[in-house]
Short mmCIF file of C-alpha atoms (C1' of nucleotides) in Angstrom, two decimals:
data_model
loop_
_atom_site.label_atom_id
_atom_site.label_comp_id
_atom_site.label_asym_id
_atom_site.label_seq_id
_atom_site.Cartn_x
_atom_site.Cartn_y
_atom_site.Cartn_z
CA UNK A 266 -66.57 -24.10 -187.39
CA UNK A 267 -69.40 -25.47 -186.10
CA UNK A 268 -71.29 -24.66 -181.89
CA UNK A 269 -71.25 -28.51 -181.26
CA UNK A 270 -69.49 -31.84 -181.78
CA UNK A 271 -70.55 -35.23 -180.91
CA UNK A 272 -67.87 -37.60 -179.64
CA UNK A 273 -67.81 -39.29 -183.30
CA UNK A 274 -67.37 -36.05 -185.19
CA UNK A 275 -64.32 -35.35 -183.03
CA UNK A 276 -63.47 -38.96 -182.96
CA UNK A 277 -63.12 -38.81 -186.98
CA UNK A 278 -61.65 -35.42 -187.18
CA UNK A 279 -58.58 -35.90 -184.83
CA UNK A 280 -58.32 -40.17 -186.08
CA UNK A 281 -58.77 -41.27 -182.78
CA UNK A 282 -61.66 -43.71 -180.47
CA UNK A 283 -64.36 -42.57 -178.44
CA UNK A 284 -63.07 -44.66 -176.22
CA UNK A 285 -60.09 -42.19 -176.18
CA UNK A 286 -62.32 -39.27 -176.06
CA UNK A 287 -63.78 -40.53 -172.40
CA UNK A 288 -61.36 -41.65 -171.40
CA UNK A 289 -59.97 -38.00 -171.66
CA UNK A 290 -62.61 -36.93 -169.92
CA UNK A 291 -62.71 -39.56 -167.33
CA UNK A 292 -59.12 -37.80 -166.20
CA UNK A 293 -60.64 -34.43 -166.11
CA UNK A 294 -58.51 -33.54 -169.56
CA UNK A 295 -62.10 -32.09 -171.22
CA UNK A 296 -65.19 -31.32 -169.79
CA UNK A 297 -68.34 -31.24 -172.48
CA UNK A 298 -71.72 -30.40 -171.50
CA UNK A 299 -74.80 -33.08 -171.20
CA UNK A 300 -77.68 -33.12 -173.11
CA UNK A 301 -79.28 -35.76 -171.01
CA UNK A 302 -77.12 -38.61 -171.16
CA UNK A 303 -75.26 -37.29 -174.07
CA UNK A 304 -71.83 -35.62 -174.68
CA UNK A 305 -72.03 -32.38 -175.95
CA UNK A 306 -68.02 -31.02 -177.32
CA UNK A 307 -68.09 -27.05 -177.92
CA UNK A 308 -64.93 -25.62 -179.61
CA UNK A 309 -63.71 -25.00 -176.61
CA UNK A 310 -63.43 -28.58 -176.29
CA UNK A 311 -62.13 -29.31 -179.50
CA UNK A 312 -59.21 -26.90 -179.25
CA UNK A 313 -58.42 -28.80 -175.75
CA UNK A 314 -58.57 -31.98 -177.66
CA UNK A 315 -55.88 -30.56 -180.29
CA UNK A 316 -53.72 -29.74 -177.30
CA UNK A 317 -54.19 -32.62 -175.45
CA UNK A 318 -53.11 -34.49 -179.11
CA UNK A 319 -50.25 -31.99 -180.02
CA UNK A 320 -48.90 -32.58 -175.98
CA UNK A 321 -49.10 -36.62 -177.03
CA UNK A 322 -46.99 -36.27 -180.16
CA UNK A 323 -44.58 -34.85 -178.00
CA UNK A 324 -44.34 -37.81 -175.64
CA UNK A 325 -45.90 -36.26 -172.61
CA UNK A 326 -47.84 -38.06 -170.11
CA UNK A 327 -51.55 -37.22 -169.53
CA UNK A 328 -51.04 -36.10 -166.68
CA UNK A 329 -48.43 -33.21 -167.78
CA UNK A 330 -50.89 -33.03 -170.64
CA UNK A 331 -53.10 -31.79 -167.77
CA UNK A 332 -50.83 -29.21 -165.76
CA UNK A 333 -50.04 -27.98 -169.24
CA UNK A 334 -53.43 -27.41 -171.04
CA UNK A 335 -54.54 -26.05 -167.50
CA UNK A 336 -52.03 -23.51 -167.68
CA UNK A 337 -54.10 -21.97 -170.69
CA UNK A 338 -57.07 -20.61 -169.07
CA UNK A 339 -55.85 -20.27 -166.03
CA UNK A 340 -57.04 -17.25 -164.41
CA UNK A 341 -55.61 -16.98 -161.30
CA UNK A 342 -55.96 -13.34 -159.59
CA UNK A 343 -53.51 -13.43 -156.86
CA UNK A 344 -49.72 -12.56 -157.41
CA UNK A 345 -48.68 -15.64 -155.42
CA UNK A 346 -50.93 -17.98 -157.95
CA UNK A 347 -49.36 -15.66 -160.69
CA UNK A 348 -45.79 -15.92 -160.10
CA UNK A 349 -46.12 -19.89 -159.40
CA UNK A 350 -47.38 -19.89 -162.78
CA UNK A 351 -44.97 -18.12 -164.62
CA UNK A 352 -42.22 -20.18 -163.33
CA UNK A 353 -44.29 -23.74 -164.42
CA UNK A 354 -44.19 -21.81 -167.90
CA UNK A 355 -40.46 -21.29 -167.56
CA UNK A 356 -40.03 -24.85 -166.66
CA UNK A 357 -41.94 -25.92 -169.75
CA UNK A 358 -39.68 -23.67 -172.34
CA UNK A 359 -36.75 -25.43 -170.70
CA UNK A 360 -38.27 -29.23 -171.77
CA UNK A 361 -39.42 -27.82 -175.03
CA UNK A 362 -36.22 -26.58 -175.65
CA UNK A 363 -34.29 -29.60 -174.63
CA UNK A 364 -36.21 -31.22 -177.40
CA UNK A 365 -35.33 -28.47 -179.57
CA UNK A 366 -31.80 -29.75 -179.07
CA UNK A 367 -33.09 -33.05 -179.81
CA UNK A 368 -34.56 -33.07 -182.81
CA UNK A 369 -31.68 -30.63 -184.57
CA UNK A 370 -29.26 -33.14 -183.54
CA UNK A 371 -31.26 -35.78 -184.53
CA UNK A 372 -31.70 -34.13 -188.08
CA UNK A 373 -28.32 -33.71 -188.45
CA UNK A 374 -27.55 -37.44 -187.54
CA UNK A 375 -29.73 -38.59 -190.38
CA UNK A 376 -27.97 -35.98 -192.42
CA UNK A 377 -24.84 -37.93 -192.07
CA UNK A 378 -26.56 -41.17 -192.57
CA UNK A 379 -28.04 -40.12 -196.02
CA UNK A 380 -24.71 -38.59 -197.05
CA UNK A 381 -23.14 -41.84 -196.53
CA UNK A 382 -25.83 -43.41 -198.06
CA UNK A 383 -26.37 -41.51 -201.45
CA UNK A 384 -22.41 -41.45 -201.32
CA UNK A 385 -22.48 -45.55 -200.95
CA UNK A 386 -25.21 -45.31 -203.87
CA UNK A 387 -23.19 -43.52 -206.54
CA UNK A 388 -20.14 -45.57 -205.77
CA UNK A 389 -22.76 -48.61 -207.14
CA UNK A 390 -23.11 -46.71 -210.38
CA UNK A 391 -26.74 -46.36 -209.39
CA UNK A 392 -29.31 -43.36 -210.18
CA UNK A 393 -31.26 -42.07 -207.59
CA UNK B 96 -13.69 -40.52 -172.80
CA UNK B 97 -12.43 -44.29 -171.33
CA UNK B 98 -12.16 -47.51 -173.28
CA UNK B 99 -14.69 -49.55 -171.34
CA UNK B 100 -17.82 -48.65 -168.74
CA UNK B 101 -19.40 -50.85 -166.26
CA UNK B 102 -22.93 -50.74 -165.92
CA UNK B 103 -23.00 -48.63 -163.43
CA UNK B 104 -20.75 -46.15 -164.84
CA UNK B 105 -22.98 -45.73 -167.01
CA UNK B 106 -25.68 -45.88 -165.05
CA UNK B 107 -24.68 -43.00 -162.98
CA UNK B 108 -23.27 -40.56 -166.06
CA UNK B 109 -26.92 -41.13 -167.77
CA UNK B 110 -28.91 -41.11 -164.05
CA UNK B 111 -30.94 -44.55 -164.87
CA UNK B 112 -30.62 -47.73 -162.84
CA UNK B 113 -28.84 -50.49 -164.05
CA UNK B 114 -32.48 -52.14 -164.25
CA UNK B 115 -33.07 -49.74 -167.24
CA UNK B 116 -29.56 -50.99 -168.82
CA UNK B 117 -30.08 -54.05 -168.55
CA UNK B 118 -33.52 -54.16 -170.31
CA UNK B 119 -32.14 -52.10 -173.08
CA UNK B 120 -29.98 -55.20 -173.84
CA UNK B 121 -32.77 -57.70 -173.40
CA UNK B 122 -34.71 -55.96 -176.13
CA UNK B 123 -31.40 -55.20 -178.44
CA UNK B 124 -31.21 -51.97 -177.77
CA UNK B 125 -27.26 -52.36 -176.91
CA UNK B 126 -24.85 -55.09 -177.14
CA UNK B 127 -22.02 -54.86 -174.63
CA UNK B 128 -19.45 -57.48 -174.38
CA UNK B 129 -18.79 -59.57 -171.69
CA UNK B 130 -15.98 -60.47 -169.50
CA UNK B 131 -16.77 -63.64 -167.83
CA UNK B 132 -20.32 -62.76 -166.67
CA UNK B 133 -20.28 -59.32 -166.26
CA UNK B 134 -20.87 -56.74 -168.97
CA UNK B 135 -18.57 -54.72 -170.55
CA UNK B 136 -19.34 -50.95 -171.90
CA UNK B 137 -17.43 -49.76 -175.01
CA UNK B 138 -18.00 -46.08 -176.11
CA UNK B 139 -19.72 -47.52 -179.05
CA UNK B 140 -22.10 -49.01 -176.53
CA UNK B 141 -22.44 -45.53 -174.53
CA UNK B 142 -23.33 -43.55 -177.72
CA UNK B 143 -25.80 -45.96 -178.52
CA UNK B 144 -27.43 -45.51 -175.26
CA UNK B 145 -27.16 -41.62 -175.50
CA UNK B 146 -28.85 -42.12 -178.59
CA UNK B 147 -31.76 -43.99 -177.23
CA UNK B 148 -32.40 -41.58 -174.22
CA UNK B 149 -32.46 -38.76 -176.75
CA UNK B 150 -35.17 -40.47 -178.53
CA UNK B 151 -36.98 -41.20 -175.73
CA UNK B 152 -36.83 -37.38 -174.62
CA UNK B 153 -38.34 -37.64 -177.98
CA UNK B 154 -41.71 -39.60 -177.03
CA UNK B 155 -40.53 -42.61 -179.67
CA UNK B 156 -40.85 -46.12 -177.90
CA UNK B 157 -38.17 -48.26 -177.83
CA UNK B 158 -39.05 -50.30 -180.94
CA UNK B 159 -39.19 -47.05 -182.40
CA UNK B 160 -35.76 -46.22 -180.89
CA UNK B 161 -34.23 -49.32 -182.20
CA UNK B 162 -35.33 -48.42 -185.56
CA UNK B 163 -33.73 -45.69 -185.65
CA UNK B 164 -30.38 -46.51 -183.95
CA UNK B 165 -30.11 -49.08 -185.88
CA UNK B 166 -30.16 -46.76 -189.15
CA UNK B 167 -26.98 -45.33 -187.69
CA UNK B 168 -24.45 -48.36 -188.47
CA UNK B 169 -26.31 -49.75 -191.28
CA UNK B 170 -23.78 -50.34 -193.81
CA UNK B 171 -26.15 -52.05 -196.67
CA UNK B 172 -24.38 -53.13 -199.34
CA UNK B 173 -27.35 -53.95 -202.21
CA UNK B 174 -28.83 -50.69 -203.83
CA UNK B 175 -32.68 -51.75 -202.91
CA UNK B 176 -31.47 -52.10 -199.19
CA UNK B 177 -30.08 -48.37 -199.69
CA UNK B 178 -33.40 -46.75 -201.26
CA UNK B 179 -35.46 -48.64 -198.52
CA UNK B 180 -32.80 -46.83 -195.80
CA UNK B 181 -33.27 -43.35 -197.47
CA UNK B 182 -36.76 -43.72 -197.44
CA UNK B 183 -36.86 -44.47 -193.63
CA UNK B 184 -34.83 -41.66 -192.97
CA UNK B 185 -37.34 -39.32 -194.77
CA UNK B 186 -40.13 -40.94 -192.91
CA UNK B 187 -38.28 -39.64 -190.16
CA UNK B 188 -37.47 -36.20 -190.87
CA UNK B 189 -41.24 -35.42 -191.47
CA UNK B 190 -41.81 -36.85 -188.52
CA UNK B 191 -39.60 -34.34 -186.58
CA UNK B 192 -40.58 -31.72 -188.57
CA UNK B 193 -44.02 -32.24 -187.15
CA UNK B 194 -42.54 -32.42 -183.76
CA UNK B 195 -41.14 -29.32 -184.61
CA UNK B 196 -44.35 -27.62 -185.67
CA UNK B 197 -45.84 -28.58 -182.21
CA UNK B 198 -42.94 -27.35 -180.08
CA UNK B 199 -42.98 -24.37 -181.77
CA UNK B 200 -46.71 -23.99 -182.09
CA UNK B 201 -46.73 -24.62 -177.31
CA UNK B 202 -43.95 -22.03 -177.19
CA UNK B 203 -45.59 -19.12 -178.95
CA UNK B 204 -48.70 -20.52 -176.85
CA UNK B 205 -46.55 -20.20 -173.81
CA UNK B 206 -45.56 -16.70 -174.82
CA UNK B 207 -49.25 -15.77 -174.81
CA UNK B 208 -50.40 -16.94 -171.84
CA UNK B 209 -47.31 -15.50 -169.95
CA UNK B 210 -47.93 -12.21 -171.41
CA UNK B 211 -51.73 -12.33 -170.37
CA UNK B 212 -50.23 -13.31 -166.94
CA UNK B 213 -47.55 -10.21 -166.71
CA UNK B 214 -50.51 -7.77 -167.71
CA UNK B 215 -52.04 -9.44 -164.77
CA UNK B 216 -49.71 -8.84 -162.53
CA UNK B 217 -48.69 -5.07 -163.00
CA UNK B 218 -52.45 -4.09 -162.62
CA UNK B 219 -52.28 -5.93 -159.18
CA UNK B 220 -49.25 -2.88 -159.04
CA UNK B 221 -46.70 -6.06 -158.52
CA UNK B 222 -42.92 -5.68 -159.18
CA UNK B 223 -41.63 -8.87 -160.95
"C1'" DC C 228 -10.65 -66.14 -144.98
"C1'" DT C 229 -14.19 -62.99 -144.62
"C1'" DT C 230 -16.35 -58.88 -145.75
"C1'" DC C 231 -18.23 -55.72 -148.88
"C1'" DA C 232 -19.34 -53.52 -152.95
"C1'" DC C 233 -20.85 -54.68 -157.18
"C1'" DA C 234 -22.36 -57.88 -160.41
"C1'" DT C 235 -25.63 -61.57 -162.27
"C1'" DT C 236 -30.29 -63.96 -163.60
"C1'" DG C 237 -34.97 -64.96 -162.74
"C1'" DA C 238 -39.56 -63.73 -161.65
"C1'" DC C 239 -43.40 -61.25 -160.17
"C1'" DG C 240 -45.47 -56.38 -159.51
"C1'" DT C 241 -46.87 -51.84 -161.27
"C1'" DT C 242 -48.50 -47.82 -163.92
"C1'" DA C 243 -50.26 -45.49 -168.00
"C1'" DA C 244 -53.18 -45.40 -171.78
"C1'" DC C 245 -56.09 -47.17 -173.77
"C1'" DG C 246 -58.77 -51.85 -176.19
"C1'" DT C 247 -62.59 -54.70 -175.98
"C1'" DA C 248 -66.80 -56.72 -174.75
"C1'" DA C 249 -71.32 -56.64 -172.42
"C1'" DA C 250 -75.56 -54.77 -171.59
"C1'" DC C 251 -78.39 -51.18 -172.32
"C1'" DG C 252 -80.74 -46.31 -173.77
"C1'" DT C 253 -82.46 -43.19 -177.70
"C1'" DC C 254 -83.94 -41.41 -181.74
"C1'" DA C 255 -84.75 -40.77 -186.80
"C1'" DG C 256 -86.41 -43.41 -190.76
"C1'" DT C 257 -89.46 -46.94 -192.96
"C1'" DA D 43 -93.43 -51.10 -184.02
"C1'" DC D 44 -88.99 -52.40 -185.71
"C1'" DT D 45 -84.47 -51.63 -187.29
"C1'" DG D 46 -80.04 -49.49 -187.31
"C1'" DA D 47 -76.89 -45.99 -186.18
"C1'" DC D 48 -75.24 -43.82 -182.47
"C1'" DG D 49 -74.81 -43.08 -177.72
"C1'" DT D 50 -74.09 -44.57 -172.65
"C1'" DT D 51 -71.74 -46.99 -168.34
"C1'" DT D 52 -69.21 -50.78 -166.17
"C1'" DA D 53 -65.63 -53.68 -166.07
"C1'" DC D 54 -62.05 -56.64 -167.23
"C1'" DG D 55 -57.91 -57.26 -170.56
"C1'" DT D 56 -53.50 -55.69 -172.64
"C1'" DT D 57 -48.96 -53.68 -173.68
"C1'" DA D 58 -44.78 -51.08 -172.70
"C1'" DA D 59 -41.25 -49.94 -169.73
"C1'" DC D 60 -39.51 -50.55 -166.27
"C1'" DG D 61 -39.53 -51.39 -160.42
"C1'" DT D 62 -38.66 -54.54 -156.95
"C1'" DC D 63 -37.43 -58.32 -154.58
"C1'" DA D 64 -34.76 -62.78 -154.08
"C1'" DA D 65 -31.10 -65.73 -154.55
"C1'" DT D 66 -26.56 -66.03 -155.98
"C1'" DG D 67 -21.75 -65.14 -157.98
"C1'" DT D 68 -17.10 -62.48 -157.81
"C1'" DG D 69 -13.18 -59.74 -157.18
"C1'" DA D 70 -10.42 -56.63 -154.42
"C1'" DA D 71 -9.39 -55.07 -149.59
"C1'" DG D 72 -8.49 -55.75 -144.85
#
DNA sequence: CTTCACATTGACGTTAACGTAAACGTCAGT
DNA sequence: ACTGACGTTTACGTTAACGTCAATGTGAAG
């Protein structure tokens, strides 16, 4: 666990472009330091990156990738700010959950598929 | 559960124009029949477009979508054509499985940062 | 017959999320 | 001093998944 990244160590660690990488930052998704003209990622950084990647394999725009990874370090101190964020984190349960749904029903789809395949299989006489 | 839908039916039950519909046939996502010029919706035709807006709840794109749909009524009837179909399927299932992972993974994150945000809130002395 | 809701096919416009190319800076190694 | 690997910004190109007209057809109701 190293202090610093450059853009290619993150670039080869995650399998994705610097091009990727600035653009991320060009929409205010990470925000490494300078050193001179130079990008500068600190874990903090990478861990946004893995978020911002995990909230892609889930098929979520940037910008919800955004409202969500900003939900992490928020620090808000009034009770207004608080509450408003609790209910965004309600909100997101509900999606995640919905895709919960999803995927179990999806599994169980392809469970049926399979059946009827390895069923169509053996009827051939064939190992598997 | 009627015998036939018109676009719009459809349409409306699913809340996406018939623009949407429409496309999804272009690309061969759905097949309806037709009666004269207009189309005509069997329940066949309304699962398969359940189908694809659960995968797109899903993040998958539509080529993607049509992959998978179309392992639904794939009735192959050479053995080599049935391995290849079992192995897609598996591809699949690790797929969600990862998809899994990451849900799981953002809602024990959620659980965190709501907790840090409760602490928050009863030393500000707030009722919930 | 006309109106009206609903349907059709084109065709061009739009947004997100990068790809790609150009033109250039910088720094360690030989 | 030169090369090569790596970095930078700027800017135009691309693809997917529709949106948005426009022009037109069609069937039932008044």
């Amino acid at each position: 666990m190293k202090a610093v990244y450059s853009i290619s160590d993150l670039a080869a660690e995650f399998d994705v472009t610097t091009r990727t990488i600035r653009f991320y930052e060009d929409q205010g998704l990470i925000t490494p330091l300078r050193q001179g003209t130079r990008r500068l990622f600190r874990p903090r950084d990478r861990t946004r990156l893995k978020l911002i990647l995990r909230g892609k394999r889930l098929g979520f725009s940037l910008a919800e990738i955004l409202e969500i990874v900003d939900l992490y370090d928020a620090a808000p101190g009034e009770s207004g700010q608080l509450r408003l964020l609790i209910s965004k984190i309600s909100n997101r349960r509900a999606y995640l959950r919905q895709q919960l749904q999803d995927i179990e029903a999806t599994l169980s789809d392809l469970d049926a598929v399979e059946a009827r395949c390895v069923k169509r299989m053996s009827a051939l006489g064939e190992s598997i």
